[in-house]
Each structure stands twice: as C-alpha cells, then as structure tokens.
PDB file of C-alpha atoms in Angstrom:
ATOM      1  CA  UNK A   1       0.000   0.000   0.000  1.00  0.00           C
ATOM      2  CA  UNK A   2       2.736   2.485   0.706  1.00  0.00           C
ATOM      3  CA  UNK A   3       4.389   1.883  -2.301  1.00  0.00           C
ATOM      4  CA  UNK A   4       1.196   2.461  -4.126  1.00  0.00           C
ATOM      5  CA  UNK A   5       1.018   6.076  -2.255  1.00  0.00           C
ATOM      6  CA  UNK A   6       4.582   6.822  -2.997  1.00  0.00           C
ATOM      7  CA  UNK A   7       4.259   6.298  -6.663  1.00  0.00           C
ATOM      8  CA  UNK A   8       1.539   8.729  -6.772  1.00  0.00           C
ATOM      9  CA  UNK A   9       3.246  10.897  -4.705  1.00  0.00           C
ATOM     10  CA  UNK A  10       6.220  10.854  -6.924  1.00  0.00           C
ATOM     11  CA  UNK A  11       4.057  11.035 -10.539  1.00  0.00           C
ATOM     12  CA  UNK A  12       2.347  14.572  -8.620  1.00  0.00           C
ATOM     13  CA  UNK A  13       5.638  15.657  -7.792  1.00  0.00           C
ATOM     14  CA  UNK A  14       7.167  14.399 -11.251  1.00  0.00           C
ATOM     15  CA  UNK A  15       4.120  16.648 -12.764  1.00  0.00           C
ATOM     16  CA  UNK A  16       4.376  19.578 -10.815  1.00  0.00           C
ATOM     17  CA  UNK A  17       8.197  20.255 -11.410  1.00  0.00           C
ATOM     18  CA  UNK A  18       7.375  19.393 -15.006  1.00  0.00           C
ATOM     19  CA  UNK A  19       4.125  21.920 -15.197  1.00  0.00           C
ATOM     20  CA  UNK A  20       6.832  25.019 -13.461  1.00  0.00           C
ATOM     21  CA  UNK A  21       9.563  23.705 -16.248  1.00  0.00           C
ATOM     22  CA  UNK A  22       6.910  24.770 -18.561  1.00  0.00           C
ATOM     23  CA  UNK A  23       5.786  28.060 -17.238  1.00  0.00           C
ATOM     24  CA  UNK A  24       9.216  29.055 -16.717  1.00  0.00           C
ATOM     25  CA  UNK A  25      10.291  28.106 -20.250  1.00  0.00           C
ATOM     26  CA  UNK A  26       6.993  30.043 -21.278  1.00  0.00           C
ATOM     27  CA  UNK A  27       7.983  33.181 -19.322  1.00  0.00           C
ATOM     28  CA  UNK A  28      11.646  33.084 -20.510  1.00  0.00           C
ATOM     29  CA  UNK A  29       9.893  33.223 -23.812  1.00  0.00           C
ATOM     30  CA  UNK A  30       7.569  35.981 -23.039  1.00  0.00           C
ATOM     31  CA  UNK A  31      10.152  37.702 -21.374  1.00  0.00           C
ATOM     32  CA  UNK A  32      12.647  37.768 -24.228  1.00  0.00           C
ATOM     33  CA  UNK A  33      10.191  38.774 -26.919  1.00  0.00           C
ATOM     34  CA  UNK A  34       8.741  41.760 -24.348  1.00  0.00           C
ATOM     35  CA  UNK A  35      12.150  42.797 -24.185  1.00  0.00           C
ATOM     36  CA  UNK A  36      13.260  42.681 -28.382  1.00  0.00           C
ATOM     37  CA  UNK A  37      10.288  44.741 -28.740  1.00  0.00           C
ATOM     38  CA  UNK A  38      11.130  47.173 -26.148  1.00  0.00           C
ATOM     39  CA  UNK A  39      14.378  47.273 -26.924  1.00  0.00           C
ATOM     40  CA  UNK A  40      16.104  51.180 -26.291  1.00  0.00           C
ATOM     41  CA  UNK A  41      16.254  52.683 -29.868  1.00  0.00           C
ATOM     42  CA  UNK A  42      19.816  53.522 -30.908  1.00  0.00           C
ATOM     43  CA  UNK A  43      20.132  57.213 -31.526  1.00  0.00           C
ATOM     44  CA  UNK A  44      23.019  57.872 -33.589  1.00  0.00           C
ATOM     45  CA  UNK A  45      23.711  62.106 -34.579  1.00  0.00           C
ATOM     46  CA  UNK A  46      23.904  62.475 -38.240  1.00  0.00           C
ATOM     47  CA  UNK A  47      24.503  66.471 -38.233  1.00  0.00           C
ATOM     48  CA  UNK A  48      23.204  69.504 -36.932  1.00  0.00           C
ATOM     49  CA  UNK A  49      19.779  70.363 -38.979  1.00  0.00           C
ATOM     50  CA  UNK A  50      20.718  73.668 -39.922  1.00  0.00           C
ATOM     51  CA  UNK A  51      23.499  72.092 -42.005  1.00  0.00           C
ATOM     52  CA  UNK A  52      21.540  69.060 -43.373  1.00  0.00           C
ATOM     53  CA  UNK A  53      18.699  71.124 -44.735  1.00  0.00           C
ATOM     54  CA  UNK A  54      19.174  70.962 -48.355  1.00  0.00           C
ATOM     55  CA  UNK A  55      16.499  71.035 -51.174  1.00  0.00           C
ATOM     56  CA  UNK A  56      16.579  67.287 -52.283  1.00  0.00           C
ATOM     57  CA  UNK A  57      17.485  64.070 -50.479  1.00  0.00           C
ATOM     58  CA  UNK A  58      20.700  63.106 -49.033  1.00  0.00           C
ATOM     59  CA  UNK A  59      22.175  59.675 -49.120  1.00  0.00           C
ATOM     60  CA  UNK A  60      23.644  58.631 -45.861  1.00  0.00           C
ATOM     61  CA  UNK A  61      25.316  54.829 -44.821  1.00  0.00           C
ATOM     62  CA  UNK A  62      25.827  54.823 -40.950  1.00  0.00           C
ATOM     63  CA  UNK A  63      26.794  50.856 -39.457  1.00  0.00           C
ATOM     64  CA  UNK A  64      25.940  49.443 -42.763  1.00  0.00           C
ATOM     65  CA  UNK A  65      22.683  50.702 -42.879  1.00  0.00           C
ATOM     66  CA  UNK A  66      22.231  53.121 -45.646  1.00  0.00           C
ATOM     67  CA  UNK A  67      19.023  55.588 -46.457  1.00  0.00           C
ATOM     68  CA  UNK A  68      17.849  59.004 -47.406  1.00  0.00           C
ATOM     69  CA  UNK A  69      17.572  62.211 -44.974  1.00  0.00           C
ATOM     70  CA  UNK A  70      14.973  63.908 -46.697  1.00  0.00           C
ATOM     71  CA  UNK A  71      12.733  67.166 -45.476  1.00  0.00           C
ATOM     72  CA  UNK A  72       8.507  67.632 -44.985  1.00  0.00           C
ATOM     73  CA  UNK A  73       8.638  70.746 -44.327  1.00  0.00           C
ATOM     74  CA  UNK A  74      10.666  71.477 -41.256  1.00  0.00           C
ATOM     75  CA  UNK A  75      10.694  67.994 -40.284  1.00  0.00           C
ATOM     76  CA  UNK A  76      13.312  65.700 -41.229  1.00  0.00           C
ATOM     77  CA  UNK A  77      12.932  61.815 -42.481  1.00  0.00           C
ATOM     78  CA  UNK A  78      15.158  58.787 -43.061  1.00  0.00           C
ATOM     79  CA  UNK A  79      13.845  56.725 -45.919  1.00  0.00           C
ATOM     80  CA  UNK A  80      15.692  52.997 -46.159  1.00  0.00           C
ATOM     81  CA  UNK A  81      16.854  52.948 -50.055  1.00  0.00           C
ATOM     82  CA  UNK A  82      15.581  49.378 -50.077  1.00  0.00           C
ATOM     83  CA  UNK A  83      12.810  48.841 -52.194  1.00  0.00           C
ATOM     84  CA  UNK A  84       9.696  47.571 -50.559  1.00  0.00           C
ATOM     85  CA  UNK A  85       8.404  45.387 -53.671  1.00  0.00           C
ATOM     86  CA  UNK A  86      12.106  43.311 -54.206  1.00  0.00           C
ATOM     87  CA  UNK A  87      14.538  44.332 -51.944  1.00  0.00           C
ATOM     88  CA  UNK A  88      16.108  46.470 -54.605  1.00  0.00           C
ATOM     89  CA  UNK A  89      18.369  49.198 -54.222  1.00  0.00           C
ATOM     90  CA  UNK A  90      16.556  52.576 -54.798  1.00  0.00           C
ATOM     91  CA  UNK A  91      17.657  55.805 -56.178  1.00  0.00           C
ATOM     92  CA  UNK A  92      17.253  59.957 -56.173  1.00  0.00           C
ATOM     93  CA  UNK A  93      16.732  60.888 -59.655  1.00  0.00           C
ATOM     94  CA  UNK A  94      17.122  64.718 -59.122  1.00  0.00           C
ATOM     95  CA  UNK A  95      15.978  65.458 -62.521  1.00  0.00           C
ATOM     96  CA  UNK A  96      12.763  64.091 -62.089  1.00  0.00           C
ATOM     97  CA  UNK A  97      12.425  64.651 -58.573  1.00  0.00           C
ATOM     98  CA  UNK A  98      11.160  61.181 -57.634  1.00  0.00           C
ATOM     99  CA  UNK A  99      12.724  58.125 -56.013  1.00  0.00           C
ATOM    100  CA  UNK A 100      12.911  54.866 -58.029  1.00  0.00           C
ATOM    101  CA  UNK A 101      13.546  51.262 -58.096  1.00  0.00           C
ATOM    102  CA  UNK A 102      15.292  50.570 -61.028  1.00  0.00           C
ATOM    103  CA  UNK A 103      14.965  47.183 -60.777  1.00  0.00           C
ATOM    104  CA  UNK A 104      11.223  46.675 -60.827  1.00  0.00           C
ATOM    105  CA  UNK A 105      10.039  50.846 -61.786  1.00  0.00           C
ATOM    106  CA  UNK A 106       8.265  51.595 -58.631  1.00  0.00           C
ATOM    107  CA  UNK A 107       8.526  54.984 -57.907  1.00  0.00           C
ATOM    108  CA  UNK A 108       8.093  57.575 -55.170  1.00  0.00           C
ATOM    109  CA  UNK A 109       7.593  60.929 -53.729  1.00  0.00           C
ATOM    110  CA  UNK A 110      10.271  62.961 -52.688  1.00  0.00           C
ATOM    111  CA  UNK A 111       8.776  62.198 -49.072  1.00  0.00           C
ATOM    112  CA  UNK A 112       8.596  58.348 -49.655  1.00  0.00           C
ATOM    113  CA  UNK A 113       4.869  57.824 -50.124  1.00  0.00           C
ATOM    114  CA  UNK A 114       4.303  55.760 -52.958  1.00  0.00           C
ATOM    115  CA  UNK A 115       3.817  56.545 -56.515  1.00  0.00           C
ATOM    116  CA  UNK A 116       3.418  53.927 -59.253  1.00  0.00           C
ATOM    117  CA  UNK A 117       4.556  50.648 -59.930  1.00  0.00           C
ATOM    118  CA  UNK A 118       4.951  47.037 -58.189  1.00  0.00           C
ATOM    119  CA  UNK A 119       5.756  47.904 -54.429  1.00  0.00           C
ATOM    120  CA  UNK A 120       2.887  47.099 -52.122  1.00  0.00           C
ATOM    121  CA  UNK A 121       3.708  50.041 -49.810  1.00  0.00           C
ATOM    122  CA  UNK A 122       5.479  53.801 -49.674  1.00  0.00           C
ATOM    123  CA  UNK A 123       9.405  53.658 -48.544  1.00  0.00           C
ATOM    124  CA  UNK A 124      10.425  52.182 -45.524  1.00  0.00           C
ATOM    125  CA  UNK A 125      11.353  54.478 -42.762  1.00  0.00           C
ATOM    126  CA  UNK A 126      14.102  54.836 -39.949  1.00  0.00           C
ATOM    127  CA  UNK A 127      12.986  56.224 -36.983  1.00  0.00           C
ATOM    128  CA  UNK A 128      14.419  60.036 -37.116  1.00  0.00           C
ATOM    129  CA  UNK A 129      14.140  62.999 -34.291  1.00  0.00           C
ATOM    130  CA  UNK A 130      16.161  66.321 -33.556  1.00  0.00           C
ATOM    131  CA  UNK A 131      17.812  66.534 -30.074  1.00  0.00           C
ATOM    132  CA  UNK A 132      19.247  69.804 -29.507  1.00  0.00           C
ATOM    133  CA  UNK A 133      19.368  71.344 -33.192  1.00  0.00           C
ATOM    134  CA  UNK A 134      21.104  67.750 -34.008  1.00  0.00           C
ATOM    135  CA  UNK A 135      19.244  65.131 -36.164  1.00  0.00           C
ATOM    136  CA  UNK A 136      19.217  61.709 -35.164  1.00  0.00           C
ATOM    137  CA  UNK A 137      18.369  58.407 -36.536  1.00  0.00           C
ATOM    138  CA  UNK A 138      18.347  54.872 -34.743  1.00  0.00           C
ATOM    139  CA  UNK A 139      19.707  52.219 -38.047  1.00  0.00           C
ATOM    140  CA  UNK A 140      17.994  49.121 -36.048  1.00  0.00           C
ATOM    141  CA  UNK A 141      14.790  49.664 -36.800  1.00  0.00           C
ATOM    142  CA  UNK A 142      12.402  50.070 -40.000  1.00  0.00           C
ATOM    143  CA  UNK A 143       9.225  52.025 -39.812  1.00  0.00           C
ATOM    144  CA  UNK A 144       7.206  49.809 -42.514  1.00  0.00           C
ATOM    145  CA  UNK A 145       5.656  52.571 -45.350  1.00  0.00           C
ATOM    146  CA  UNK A 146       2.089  52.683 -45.703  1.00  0.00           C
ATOM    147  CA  UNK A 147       0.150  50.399 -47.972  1.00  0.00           C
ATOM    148  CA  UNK A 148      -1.775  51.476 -51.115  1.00  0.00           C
ATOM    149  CA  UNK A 149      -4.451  50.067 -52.591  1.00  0.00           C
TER     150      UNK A 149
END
C-alpha cells in the first residue's frame, strides 16, 4: 500500500516540477520577446539640422545601414533605399524629382509615399528625431511605409 502512495506521490511531484519547467520556459519566452520589442532605440547624430537642410534628399550609410535624410517641411525623415516590392536598391533621380527602383520601376515621392509601380507600400522608414538642433536616426529599426491600394 505504501508503495502504491509513494508512486503517486512521486508522478504529482514528477508533474508539478514538469508543469513550473513549462511556465518558466513560457515566461523566458515571453520575457525575451517583451524585451526585443522594447528594446532602447539607438540614436546615432547624423549632423546639426541647420546644415543638413538641403532642397533634395541626401544619401547617408551609418553601421551598414544606408538611407535618405529627406525634409517635410521642417521635419526631417530617413527613408531605407531598399525597395519595398524586391529588396532592390533605390535611387534619387534629381531630374525628375522622384525616387525609383530601377529594378522593378516603382517609384516615389520625394517624401517616400508611394507613386506607381509594383511595391505594395510607400518607402520604408528609420525612426528620425532632432535633439538639440542635431538630427538623429536609430539604423535598427524600420518604420514599414504605408500600404496602397
């Protein structure tokens, strides 16, 4: 009979330690994803704004991330040069005053939003603000563009 009790008493136990294995697993889990998406955005200073105001888009690469500091007005915005569509590298065509993908002809505004072609969305955007006169953008993360119809 005790032996009968002791089993069971061991297959609770056995479950119990097994059931907090799990919910500790789970809130490792949790944890870890809480903390990738609240993650502290990494500011880096590109320039003071009075000197990066220009009239047209500037290409910038900072830790291998590379993308546009363009204007709206007197607010400025980091637009990733990849194209949303293929992954393509897009351009500043001056001239024309558009951004394009030369690889599949989508093209843009010279604020991003989307003009014609393939790509299901405007530019991609780095998160940008201006801290003391000085414009900042953090290169690890993307701001998805907005989708057309």
């Amino acid at each position: 009979m005790t032996s009968v009790r002791s089993r069971a008493g061991q297959a609770r136990l056995a479950l119990a330690l097994s059931a907090a294995a799990a919910l500790l697993l789970a809130a490792v889990t949790v944890s870890a994803g809480v903390a990738g998406m609240l993650a502290r955005p990494e500011w880096r200073p590109i320039g003071t704004a009075a000197e990066l105001r220009q009239a047209g888009p500037q290409l910038f690469t900072l830790e291998n991330s590379e993308f546009y500091l363009a204007w709206v007005g007197s607010t400025p915005i980091a637009l990733s040069t990849r194209d949303p569509h293929k992954g393509c590298r897009i351009r500043w065509y001056p001239e024309w005053r558009l951004f394009a993908d030369p690889c599949g002809g989508s093209a843009y505004d010279p604020d991003g939003r989307y003009r014609r072609g393939p790509s299901p969305r405007s530019m991609d955007e780095l998160p940008t603000r201006v801290v003391g006169g000085r414009v900042e953008v953090d290169v690890t993360r993307i701001i998805p563009g907005r989708q057309h119809v």
